[in-house]
Coordinates of C-alpha atoms and ligand atoms in Angstrom, one line a residue:
X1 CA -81.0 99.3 -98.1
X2 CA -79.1 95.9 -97.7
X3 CA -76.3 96.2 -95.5
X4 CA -72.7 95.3 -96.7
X5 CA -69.9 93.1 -94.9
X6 CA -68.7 95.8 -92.9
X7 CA -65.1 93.4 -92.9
X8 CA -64.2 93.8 -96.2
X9 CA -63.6 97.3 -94.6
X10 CA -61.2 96.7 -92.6
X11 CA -59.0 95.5 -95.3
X12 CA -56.1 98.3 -95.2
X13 CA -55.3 98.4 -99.0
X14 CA -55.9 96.8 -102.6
X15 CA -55.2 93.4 -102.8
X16 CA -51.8 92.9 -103.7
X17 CA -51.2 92.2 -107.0
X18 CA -54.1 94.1 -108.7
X19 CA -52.0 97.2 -106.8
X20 CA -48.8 96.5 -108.5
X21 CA -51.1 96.4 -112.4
X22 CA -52.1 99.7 -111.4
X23 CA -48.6 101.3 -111.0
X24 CA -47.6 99.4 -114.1
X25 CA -50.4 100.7 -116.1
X26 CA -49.8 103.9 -115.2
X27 CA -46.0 103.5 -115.7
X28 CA -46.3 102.2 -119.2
X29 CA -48.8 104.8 -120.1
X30 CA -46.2 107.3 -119.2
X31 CA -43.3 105.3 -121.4
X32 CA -45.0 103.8 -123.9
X33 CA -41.9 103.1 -125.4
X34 CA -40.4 101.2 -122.2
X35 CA -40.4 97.3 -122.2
X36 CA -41.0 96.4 -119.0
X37 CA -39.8 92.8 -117.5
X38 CA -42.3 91.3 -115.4
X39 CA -41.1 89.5 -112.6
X40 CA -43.8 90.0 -110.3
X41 CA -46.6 87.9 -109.6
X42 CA -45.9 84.5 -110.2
X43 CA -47.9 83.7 -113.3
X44 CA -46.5 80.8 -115.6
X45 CA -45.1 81.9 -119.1
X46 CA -44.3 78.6 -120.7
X47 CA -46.8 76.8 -123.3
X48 CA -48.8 73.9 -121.8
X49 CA -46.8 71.4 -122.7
X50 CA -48.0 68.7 -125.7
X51 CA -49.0 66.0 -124.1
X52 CA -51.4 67.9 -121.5
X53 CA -52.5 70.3 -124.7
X54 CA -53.6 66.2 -126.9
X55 CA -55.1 65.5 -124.0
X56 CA -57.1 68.6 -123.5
X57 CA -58.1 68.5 -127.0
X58 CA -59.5 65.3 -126.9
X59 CA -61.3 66.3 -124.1
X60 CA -63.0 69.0 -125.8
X61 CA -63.6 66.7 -128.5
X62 CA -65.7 64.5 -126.3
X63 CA -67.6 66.7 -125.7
X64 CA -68.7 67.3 -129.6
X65 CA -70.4 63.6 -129.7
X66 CA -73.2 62.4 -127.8
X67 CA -71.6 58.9 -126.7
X68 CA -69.1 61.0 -125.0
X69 CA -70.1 64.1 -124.1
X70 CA -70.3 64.9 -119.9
X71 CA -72.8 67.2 -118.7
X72 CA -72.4 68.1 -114.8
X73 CA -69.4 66.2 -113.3
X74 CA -68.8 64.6 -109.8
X75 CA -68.2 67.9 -107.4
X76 CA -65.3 66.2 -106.2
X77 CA -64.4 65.9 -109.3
X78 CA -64.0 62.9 -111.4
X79 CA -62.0 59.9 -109.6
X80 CA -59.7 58.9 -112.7
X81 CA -57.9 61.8 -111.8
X82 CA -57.9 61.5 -108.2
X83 CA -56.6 58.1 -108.7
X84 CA -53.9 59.2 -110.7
X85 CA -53.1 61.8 -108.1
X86 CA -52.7 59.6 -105.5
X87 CA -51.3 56.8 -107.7
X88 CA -48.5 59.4 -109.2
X89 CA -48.2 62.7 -106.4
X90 CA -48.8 60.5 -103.7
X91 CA -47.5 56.8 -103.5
X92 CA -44.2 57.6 -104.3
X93 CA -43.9 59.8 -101.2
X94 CA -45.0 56.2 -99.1
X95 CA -48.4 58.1 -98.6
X96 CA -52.0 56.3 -99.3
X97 CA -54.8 58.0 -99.6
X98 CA -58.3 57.3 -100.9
X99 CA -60.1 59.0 -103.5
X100 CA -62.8 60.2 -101.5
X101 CA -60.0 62.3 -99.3
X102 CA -59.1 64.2 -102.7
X103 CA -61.2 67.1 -103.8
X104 CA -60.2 68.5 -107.0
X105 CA -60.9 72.2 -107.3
X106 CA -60.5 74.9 -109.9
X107 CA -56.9 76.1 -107.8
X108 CA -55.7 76.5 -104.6
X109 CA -56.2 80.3 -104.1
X110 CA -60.1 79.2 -103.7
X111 CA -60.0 76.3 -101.9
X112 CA -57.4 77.9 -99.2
X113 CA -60.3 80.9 -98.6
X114 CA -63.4 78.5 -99.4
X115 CA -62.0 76.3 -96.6
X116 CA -63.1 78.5 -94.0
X117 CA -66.5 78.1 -94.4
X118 CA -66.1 74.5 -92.5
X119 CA -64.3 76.4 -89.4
X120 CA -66.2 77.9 -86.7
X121 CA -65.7 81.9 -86.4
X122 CA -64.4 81.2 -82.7
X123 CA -61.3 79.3 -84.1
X124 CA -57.8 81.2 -83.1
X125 CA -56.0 81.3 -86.7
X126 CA -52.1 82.0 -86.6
X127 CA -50.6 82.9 -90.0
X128 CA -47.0 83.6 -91.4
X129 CA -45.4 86.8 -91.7
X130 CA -45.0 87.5 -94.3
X131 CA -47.6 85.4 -95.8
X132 CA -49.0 84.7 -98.9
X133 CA -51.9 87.7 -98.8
X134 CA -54.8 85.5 -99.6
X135 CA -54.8 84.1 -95.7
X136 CA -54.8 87.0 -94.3
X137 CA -57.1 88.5 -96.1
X138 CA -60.1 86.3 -95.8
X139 CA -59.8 85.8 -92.3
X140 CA -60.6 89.2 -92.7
X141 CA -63.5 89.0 -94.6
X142 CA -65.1 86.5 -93.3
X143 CA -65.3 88.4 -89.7
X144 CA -62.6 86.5 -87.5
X145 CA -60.3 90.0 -86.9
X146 CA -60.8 93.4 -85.9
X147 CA -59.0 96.4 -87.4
X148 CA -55.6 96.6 -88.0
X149 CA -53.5 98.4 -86.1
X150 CA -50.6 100.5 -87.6
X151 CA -48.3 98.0 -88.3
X152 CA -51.1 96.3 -90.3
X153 CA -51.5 93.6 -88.1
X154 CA -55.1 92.5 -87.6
X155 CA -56.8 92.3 -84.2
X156 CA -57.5 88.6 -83.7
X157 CA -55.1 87.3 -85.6
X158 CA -52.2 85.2 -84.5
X159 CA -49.1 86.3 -86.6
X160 CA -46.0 84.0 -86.7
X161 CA -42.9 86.3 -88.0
X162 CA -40.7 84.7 -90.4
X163 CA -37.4 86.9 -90.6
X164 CA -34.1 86.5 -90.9
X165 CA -33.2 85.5 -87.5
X166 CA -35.5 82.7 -87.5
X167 CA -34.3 81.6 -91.0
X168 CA -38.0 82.5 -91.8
X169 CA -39.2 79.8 -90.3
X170 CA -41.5 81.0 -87.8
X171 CA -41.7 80.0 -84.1
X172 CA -44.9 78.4 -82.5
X173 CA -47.7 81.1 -81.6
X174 CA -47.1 82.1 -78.0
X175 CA -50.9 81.3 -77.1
X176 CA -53.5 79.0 -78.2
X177 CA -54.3 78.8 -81.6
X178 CA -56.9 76.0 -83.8
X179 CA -56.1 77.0 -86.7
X180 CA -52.1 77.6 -88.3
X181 CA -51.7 77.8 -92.4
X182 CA -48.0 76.7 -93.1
X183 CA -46.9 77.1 -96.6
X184 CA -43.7 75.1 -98.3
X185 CA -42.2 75.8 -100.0
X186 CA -43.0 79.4 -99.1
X187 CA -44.7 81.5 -100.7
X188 CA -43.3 85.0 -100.4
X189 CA -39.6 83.3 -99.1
X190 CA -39.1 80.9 -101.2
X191 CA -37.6 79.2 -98.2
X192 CA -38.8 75.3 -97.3
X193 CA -39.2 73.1 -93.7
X194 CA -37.7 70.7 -93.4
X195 CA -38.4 67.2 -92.3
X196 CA -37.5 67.7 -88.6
X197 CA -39.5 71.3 -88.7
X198 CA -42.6 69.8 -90.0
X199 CA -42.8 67.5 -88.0
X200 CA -42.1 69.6 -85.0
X201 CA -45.6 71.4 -86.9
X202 CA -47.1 68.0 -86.5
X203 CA -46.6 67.1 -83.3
X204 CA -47.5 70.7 -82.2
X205 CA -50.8 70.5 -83.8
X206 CA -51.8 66.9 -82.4
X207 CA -50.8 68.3 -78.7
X208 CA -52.7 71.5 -79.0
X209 CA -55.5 70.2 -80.7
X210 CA -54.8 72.4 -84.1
X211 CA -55.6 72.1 -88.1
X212 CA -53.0 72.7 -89.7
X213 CA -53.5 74.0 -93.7
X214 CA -50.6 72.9 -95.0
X215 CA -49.8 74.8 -98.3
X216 CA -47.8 72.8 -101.0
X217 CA -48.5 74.4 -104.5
X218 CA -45.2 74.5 -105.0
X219 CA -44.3 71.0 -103.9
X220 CA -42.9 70.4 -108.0
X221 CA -40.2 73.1 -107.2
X222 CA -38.1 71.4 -104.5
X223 CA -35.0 69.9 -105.9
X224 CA -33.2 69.1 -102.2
X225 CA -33.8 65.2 -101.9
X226 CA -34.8 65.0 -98.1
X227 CA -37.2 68.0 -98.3
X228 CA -40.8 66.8 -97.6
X229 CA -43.0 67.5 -100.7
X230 CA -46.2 66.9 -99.1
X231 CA -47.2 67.1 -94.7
X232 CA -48.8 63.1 -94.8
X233 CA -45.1 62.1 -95.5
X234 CA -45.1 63.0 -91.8
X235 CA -46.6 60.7 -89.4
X236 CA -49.7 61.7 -87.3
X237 CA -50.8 64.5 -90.1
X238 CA -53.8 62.5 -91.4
X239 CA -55.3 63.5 -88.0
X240 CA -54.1 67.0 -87.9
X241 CA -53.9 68.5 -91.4
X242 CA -55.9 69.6 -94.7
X243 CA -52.9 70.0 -97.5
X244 CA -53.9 72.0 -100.7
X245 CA -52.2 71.4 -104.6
X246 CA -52.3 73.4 -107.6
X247 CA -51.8 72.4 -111.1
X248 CA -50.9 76.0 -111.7
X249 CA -47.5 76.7 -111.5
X250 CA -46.5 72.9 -111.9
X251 CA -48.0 72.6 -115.0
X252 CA -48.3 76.0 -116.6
X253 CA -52.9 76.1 -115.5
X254 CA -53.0 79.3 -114.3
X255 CA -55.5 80.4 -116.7
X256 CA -56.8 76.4 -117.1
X257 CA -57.7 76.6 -113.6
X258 CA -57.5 72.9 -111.3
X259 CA -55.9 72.3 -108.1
X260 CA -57.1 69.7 -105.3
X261 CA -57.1 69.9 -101.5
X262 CA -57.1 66.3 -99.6
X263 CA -58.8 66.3 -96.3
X264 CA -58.3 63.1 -94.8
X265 CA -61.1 60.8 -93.3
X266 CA -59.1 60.6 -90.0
X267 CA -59.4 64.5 -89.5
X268 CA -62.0 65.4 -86.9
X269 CA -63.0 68.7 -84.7
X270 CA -65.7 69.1 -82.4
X271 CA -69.2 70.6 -82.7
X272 CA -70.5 73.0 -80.7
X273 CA -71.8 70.6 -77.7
X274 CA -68.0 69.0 -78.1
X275 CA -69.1 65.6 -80.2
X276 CA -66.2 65.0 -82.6
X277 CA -67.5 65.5 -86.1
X278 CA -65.5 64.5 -89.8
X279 CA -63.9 67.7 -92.1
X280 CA -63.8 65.1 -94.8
X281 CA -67.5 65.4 -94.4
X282 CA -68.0 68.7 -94.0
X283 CA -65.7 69.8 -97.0
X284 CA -68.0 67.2 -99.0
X285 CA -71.0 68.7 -98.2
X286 CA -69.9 72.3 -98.7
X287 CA -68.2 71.5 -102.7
X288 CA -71.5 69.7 -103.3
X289 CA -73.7 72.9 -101.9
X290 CA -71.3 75.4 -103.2
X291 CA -69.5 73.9 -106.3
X292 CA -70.0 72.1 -109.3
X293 CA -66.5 70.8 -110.1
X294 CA -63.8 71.6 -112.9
X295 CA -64.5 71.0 -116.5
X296 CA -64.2 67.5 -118.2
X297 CA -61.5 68.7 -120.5
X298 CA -59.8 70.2 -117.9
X299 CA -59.9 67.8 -115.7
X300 CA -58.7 65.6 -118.9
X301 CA -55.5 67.9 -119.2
X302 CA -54.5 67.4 -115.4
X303 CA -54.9 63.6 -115.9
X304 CA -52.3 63.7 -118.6
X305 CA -49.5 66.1 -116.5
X306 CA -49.0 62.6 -114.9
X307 CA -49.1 60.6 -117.9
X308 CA -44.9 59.1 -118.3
X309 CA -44.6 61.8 -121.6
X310 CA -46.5 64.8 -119.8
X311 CA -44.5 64.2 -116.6
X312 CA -41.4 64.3 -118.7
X313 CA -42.0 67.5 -120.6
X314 CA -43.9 69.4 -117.7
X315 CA -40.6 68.2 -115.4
X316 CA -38.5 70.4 -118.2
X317 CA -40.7 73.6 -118.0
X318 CA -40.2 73.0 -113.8
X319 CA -36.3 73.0 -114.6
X320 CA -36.6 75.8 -117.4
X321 CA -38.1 78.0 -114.1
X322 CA -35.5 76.8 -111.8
X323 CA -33.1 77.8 -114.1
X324 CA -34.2 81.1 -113.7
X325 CA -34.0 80.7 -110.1
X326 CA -30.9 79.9 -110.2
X327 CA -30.0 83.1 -112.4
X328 CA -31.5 85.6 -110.6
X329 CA -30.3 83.8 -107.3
X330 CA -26.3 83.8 -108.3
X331 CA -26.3 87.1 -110.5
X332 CA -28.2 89.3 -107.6
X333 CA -25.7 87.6 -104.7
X334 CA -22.6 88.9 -106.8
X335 CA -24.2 92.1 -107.2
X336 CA -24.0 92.0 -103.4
X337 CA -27.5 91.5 -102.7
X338 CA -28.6 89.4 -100.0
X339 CA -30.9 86.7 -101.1
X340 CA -33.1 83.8 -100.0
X341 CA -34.8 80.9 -101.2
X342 CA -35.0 80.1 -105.0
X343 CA -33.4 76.7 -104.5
X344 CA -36.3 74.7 -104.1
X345 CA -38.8 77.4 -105.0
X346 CA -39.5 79.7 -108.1
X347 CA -39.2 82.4 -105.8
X348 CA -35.9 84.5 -104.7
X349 CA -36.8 86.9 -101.4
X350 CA -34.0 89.5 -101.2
X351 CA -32.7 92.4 -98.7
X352 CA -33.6 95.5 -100.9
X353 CA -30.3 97.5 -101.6
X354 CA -29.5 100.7 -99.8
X355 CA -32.0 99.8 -97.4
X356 CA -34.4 101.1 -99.2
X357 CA -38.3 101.0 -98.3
X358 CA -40.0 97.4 -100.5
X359 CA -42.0 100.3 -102.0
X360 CA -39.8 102.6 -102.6
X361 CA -37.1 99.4 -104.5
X362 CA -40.3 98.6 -106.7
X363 CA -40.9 102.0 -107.6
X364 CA -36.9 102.7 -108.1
X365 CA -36.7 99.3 -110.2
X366 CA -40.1 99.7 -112.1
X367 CA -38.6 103.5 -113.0
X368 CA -34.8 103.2 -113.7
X369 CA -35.2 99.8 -114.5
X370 CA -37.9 98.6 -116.1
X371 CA -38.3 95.8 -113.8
X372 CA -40.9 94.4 -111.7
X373 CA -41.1 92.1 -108.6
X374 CA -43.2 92.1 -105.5
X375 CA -42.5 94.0 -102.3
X376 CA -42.0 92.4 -99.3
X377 CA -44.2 94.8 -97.1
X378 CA -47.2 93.7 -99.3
X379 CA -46.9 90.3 -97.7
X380 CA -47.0 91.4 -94.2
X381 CA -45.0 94.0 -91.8
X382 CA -42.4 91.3 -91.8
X383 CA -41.7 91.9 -95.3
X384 CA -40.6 95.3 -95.0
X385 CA -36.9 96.0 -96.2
X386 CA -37.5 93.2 -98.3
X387 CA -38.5 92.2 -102.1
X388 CA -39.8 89.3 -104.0
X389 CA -38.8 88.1 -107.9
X390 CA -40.5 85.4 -109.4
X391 CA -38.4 82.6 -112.0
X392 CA -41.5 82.0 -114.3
X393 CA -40.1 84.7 -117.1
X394 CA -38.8 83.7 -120.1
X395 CA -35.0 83.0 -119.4
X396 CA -33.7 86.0 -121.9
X397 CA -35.7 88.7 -119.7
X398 CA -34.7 86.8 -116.8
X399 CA -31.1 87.4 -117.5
X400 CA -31.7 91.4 -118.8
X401 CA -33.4 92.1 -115.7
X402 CA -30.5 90.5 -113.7
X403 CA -27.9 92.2 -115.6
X404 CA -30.0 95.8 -114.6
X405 CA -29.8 94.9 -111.6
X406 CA -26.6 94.3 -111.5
X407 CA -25.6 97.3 -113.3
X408 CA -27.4 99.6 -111.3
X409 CA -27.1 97.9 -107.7
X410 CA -23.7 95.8 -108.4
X411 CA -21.0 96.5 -105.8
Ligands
MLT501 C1 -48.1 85.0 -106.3 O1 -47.5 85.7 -107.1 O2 -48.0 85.0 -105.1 C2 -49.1 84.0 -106.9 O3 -49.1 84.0 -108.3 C3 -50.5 84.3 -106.4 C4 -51.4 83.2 -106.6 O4 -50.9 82.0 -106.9 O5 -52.5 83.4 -106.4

């Protein structure tokens, strides 16, 4: 019989969000009647907007004629749209790249696990916590930890705390690490670093010889002006850092599917007999092996979010969410609950009330309420005591939940 990967085994519980379906299945089967506000994982409710939708329609249209039909793609995806990247995401922030440093993908979720297949099992990997599960997880999987022990932290694995006494922004591992994912703005916290922190990050990681996988999916959400929206706006990250996008929340793709990672040309490691040796490369040669890029109208509709129109509407959905933000942010603090980030994230990380267990507030909400969010805990022990609501609703949910909230928590 074949054997299995024993790792996947040492994975404590479901992954995160499927978990949180389950209990809402079950509770809706129970309450048919209730309608439950979903405020949970962070999955984009607005339309695409028209300018991306013309532009994914002629796309599919294309490929309905023979003179413009596209069969397989470039796996790097096709460079119109990495040129419009870098010409619109990318110039403005006074940072150059070329189009052969931009992969496009079908979303960051894959490319932040894929990417590990270009880093040697030996590497030390420090993450968050809490952290955005999907780190964690496949560091897992793919064999670099040992069990967990009962805190839930893995064996191996370098965990960076990000709590309230560090303004969740964590410190620098205590030993030697190759490997750090840094995510801003944060997903669970919806907290940012700032310019002086990231390049603190930088700096750290050219010293010690570290890759630093700089998350910025939710680079569209920051509204502070001085708050880096991308790590090559610092200097020296070319040579230190691999920085992953997603069209998902920023344009409403979660169920398109595109995102890109840039690794730049200037980012080496070493081989096994220590000869410096390109990522750029590497990454290539893995999406070719591996991957066969997004589709042609997809990649069509991306093309378009950066058109002057699309960037106008899809700037409005981005402020429809950060609205919402805004909402839950104010209404939850006058209930008297302590909360965090949503200013230049679609995310609001509160203290649950009563000091209550994250488990125990999503049951209590789910039940009494008919609201859900995220616990904290399921992002790491860090999380713990704490709970995570999510601004893509629609903004008359938004403000029922709130008012819930309020009435059932408000001081
Ligand atoms: C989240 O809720 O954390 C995200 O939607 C998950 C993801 O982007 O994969």
């Amino acid at each position: 019989m074949a054997r299995i990967n024993d790792n996947y085994l040492k994975l404590q519980a479901g992954y995160l969000f499927p978990e949180i379906s389950r209990r809402v299945t079950e509770f809706t089967t129970a309450n048919p009647d209730a309608k439950v506000i979903r405020l949970g994982i962070g999955d984009v409710t607005r339309p695409l907007v028209p300018a991306v939708l013309a532009a994914f329609h002629a796309g599919v249209d294309d490929m309905a004629k023979g003179e413009s039909f596209h069969g397989y793609g470039p796996e790097q995806g096709y460079s119109w749209l990495s040129q419009v990247i870098i010409d619109k995401a990318y110039k403005p922030l006074g940072v150059e790249l070329k189009t052969s440093e931009v992969f496009i993908s079908d979303g960051s979720k894959c490319d932040s696990s894929n990417i590990l297949d270009i880093f040697d099992l030996s590497n030390k990997v420090a993450i968050g916590d809490p952290v955005y599960p999907v780190y964690n997880d496949t560091n897992v999987m793919v064999g670099r930890s040992g069990a967990a022990n009962e805190q839930g932290y893995y064996e191996g694995l370098v965990y960076m705390p990000c709590t309230e006494e560090n303004d969740f922004a964590p410190a620098f591992p205590s030993e030697k690490v190759d490997v750090i994912y840094l995510c801003s703005p944060n997903n669970p916290t919806g907290t940012v670093t700032s310019r002086e922190q990231l390049k603190a990050w930088v700096d750290y990681a050219l010293e010690n010889d570290a890759v630093i996988l700089f998350d910025a999916a939710y680079e569209a959400f920051i509204t502070e002006a001085d708050i880096p929206r991308s790590i090559y706006e610092i200097e020296g990250a070319k040579q230190c850092a691999i920085e992953f996008r997603s069209f998902s929340k920023t344009a409403g793709f979660t169920g398109v599917r595109c995102g890109l990672t840039v690794v730049p040309h200037e980012l080496m490691g070493t081989t096994a007999t220590g000869e410096k040796y390109s990522f750029n490369k590497l990454w290539n040669r893995r999406q070719c092996t591996k991957f066969n890029g997004v589709s042609y109208p997809v990649q069509k509709a991306a093309a378009a979010v950066y058109s002057d129109e699309g960037w106008a509407q899809v700037k409005e959905v981005i402020d429809y969410y950060m609205e919402n933000a805004r909402i839950i942010r104010e209404g939850l603090t006058e209930a008297g609950i302590q909360c965090f980030g949503g200013v230049n994230a679609p995310y609001i990380w509160l203290r649950t009330p009563e000091g209550m267990t994250s488990w125990d507030f999503f049951d209590k909400l789910l039940n009494e309420c008919h609201v859900v969010g995220t616990p904290g805990s399921g992002f790491g022990p860090s999380g713990e005591g704490y709970f995570r609501l999510s601004a893509f609703g629609d903004k008359e949910k938004v403000v029922e939940a709130v008012g819930k909230i309020k009435q059932k928590w408000g001081k």
